[in-house]
PDB file of C-alpha atoms and ligand atoms in Angstrom:
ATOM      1  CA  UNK A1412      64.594 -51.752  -4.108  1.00 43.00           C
ATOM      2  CA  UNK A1413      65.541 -47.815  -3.849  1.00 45.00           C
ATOM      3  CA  UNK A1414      68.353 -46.704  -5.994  1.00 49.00           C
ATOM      4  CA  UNK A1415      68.888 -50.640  -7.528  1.00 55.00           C
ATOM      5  CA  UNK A1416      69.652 -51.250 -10.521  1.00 61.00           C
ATOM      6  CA  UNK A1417      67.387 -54.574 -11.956  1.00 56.00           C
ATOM      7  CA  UNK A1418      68.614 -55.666 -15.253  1.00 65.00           C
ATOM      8  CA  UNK A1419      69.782 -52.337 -16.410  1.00 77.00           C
ATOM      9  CA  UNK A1420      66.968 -50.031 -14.707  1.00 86.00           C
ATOM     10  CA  UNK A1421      67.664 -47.498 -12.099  1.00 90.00           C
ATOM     11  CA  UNK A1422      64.800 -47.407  -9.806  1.00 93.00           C
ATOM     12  CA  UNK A1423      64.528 -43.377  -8.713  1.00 94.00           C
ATOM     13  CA  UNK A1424      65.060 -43.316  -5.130  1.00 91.00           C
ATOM     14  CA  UNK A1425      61.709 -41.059  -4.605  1.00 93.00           C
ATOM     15  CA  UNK A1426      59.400 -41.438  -6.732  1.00 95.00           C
ATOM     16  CA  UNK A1427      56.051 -43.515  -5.649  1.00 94.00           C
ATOM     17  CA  UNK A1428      56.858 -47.164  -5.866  1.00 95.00           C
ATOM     18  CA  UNK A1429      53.814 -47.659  -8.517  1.00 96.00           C
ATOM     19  CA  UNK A1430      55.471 -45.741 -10.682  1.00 96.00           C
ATOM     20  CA  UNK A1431      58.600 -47.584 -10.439  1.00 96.00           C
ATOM     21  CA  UNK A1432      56.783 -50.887 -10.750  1.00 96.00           C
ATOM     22  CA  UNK A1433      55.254 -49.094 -13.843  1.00 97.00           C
ATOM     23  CA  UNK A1434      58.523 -48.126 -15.433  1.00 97.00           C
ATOM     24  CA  UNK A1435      59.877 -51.212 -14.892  1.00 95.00           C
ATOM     25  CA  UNK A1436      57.189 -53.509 -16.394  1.00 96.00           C
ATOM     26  CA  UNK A1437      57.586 -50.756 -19.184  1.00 96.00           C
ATOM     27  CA  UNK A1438      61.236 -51.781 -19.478  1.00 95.00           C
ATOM     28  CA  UNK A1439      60.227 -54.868 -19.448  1.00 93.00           C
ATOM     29  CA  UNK A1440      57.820 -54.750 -22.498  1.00 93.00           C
ATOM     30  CA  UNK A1441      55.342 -56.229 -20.038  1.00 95.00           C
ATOM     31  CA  UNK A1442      52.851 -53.803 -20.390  1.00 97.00           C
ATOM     32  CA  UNK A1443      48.915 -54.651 -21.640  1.00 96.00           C
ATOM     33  CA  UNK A1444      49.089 -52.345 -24.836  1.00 98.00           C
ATOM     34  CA  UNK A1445      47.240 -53.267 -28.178  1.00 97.00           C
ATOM     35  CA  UNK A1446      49.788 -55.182 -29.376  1.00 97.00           C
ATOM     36  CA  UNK A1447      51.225 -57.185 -26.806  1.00 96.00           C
ATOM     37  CA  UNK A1448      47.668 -58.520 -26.497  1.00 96.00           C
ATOM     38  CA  UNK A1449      47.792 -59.553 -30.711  1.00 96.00           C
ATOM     39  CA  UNK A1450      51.059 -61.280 -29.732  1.00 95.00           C
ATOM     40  CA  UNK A1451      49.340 -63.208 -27.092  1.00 95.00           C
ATOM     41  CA  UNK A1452      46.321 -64.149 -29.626  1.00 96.00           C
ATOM     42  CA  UNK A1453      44.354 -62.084 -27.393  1.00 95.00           C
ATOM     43  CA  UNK A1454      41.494 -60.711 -29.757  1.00 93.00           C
ATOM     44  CA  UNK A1455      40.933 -56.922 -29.947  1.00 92.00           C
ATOM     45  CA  UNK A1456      38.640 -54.657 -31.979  1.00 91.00           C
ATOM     46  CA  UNK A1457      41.749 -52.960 -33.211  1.00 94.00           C
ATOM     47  CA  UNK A1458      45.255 -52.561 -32.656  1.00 96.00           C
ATOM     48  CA  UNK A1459      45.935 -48.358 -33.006  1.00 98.00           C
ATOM     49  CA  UNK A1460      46.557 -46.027 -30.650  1.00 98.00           C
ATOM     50  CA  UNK A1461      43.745 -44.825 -28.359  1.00 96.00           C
ATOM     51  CA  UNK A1462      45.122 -41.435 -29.100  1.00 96.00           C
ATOM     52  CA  UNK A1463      46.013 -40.833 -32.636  1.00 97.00           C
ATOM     53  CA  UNK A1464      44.725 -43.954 -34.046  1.00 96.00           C
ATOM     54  CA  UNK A1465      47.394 -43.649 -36.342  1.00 97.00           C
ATOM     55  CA  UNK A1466      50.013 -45.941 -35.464  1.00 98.00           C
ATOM     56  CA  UNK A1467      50.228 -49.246 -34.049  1.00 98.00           C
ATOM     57  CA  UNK A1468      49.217 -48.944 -29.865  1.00 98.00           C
ATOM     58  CA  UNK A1469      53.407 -50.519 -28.624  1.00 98.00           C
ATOM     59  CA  UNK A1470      54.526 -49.017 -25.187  1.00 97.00           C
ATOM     60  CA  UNK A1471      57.335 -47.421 -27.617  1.00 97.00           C
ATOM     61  CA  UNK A1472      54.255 -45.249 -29.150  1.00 98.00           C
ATOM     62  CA  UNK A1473      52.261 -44.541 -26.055  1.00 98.00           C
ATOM     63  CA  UNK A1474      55.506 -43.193 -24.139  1.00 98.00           C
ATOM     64  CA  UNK A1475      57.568 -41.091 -26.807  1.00 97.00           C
ATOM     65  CA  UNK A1476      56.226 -41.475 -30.239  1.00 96.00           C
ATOM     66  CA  UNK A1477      52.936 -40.135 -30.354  1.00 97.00           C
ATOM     67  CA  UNK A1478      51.987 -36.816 -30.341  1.00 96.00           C
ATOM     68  CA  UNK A1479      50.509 -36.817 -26.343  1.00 97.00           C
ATOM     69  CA  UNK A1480      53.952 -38.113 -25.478  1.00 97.00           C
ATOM     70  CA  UNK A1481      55.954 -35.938 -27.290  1.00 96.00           C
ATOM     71  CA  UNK A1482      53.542 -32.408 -25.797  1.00 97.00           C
ATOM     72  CA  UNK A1483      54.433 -34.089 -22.176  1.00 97.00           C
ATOM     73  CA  UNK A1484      58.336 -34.561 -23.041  1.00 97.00           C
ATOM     74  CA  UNK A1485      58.778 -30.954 -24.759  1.00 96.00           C
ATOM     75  CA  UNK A1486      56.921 -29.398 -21.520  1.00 96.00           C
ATOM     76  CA  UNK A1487      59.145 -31.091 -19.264  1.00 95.00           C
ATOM     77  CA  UNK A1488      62.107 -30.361 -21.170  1.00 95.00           C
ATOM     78  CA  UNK A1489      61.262 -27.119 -20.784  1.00 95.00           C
ATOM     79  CA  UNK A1490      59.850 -26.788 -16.803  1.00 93.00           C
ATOM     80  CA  UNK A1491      63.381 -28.474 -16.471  1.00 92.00           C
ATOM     81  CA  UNK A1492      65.698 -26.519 -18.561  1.00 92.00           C
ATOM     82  CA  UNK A1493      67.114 -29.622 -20.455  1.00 93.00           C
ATOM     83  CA  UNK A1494      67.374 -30.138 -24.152  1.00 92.00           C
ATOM     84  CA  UNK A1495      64.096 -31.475 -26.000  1.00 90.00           C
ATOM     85  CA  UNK A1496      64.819 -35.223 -25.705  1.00 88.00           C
ATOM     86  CA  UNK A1497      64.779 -37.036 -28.717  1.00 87.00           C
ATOM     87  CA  UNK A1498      63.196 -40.602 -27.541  1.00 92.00           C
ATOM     88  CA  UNK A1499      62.011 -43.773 -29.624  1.00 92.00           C
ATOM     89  CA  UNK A1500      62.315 -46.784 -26.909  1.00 93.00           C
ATOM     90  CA  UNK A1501      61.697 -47.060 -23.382  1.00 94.00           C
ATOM     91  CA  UNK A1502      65.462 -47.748 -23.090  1.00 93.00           C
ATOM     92  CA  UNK A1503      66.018 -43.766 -24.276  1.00 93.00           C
ATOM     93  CA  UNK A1504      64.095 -42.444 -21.379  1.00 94.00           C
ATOM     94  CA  UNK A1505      65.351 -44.930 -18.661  1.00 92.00           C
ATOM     95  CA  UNK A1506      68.762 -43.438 -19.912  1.00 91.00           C
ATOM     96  CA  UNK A1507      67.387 -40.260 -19.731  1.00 93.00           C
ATOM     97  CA  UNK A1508      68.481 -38.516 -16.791  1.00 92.00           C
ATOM     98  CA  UNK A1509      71.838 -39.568 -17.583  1.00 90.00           C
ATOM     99  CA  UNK A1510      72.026 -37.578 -20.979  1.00 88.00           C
ATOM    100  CA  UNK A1511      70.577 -34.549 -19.999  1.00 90.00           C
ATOM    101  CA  UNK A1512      73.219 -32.585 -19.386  1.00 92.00           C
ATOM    102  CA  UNK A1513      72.297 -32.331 -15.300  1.00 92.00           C
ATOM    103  CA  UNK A1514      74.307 -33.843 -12.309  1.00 92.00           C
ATOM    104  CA  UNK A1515      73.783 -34.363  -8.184  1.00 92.00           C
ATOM    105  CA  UNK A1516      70.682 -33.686  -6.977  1.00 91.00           C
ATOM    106  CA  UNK A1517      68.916 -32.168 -10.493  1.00 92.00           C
ATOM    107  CA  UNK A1518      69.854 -36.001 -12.128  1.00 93.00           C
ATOM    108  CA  UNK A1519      68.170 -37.381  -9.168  1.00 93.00           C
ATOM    109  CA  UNK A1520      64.977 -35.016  -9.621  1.00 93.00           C
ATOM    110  CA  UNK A1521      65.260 -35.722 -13.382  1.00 95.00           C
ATOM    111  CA  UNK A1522      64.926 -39.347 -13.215  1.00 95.00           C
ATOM    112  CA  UNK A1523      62.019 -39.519 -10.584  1.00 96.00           C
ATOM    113  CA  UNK A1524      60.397 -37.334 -12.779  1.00 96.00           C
ATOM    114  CA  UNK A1525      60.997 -39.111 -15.957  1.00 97.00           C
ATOM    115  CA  UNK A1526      59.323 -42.409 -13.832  1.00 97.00           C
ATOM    116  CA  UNK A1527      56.312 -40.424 -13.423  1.00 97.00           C
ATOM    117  CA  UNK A1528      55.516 -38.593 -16.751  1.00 97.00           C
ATOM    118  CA  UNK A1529      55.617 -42.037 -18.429  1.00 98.00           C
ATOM    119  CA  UNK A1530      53.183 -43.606 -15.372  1.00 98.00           C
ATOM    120  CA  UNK A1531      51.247 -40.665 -15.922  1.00 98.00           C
ATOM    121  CA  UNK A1532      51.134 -41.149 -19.838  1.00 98.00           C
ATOM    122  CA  UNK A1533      49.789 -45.134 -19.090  1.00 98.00           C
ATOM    123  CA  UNK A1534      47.471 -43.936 -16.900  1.00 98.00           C
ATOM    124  CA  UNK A1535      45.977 -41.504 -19.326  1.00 98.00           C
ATOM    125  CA  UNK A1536      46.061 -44.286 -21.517  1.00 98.00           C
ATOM    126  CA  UNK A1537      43.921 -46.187 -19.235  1.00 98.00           C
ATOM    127  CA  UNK A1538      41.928 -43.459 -19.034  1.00 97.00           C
ATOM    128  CA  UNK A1539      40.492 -43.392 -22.772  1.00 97.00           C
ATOM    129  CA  UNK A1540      40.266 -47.214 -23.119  1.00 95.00           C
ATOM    130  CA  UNK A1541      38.581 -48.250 -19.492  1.00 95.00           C
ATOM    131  CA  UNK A1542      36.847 -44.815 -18.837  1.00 96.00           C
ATOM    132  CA  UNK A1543      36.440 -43.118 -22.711  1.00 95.00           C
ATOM    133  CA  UNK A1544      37.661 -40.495 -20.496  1.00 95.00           C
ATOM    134  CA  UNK A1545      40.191 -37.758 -22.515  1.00 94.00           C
ATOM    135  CA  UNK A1546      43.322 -36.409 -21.012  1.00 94.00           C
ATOM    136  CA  UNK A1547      45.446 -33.258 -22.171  1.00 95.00           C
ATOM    137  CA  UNK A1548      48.857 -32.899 -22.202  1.00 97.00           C
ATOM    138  CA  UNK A1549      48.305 -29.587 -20.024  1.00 96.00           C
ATOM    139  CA  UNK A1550      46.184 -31.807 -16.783  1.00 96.00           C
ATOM    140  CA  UNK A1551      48.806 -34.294 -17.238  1.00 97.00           C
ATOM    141  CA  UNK A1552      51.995 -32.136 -17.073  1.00 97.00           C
ATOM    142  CA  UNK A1553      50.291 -29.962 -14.159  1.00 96.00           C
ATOM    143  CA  UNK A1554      49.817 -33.631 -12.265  1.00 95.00           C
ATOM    144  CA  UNK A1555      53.433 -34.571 -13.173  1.00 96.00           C
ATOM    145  CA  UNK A1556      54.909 -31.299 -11.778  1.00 95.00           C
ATOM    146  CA  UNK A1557      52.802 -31.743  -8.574  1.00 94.00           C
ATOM    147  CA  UNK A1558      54.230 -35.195  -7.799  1.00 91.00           C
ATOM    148  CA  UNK A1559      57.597 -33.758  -9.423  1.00 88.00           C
ATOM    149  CA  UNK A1560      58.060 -30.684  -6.714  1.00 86.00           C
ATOM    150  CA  UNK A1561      57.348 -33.381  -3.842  1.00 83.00           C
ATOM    151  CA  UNK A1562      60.009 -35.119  -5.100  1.00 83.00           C
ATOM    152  CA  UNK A1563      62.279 -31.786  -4.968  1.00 83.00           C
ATOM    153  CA  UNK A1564      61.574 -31.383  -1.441  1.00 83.00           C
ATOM    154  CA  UNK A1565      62.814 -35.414  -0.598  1.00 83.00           C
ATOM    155  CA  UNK A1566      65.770 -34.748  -2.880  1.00 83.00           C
ATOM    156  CA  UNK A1567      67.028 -31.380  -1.280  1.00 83.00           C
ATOM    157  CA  UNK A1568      67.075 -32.676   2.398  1.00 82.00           C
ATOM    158  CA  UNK A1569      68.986 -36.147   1.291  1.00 72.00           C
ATOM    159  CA  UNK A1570      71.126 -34.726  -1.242  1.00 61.00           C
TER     160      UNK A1570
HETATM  161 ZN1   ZN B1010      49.264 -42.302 -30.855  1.00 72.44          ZN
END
């Protein structure tokens, strides 16, 4: 599945294969949030965001609208040295790497990396609703920048 396009996603060539599955399910809108569940009659004590509790719990809010999505995004933007991405679908940051202003090897990082901030968002997620357990952007962007420099390493000896 490395490097193949399905339906309009780009797997990343290195980053973990649960993340991939991840993104794509994402891509997919096939993804357990809040409301998914109210369109499958599924009944739920409420249907807002584990985080904010503001806005409606959609993949589209967990992974760039709300405000733990858009701390990771601005820290990567900047650990990166891309422009802040402006994102609002899933669709934006599968495209992302491609917009960013980045080519060869950097794209390739950039994508992989992209994969895993958004698995890493989910699993925070996951986190607060199974666990009641609270993530920061801070733990999460120092977890995606640990998988992220792995990747460098696999990127710089193929590319
Ligand atoms: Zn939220």
């Amino acid at each position: 599945m490395n490097g193949a396009s399905t339906f309009g996603f780009h797997w990343s060539s290195w980053a973990p294969n649960k993340c991939n599955i991840f993104m794509w399910r994402a891509f997919l809108d096939r993804l357990p949030t809040k409301m998914a569940l109210v369109r499958r009659n599924v009944a739920i004590d409420n249907q807002f965001c584990v985080w904010c509790e503001a806005y409606e719990e959609t993949i589209e809010h967990v992974l760039t609208g709300c405000v733990m999505a858009v701390g990771v995004w601005n820290a990567i933007s900047v650990w990166c040295n891309i422009p802040r991405p402006f994102v609002f679908h899933v669709k934006d940051l599968v495209d992302l790497h491609d917009h960013s202003g980045v080519v060869g090897v950097k794209k390739m990082i950039l994508h992989g990396i992209i994969i895993i901030a958004c698995w890493r968002l989910w699993r925070a997620r996951n986190d607060k609703v199974f666990n009641s357990k609270v993530s920061n952007v801070v733990d999460m962007v120092a977890d995606i920048k640990t998988l992220g420099f792995y990747g460098t390493n696999i990127c710089l000896r193929v590319g």
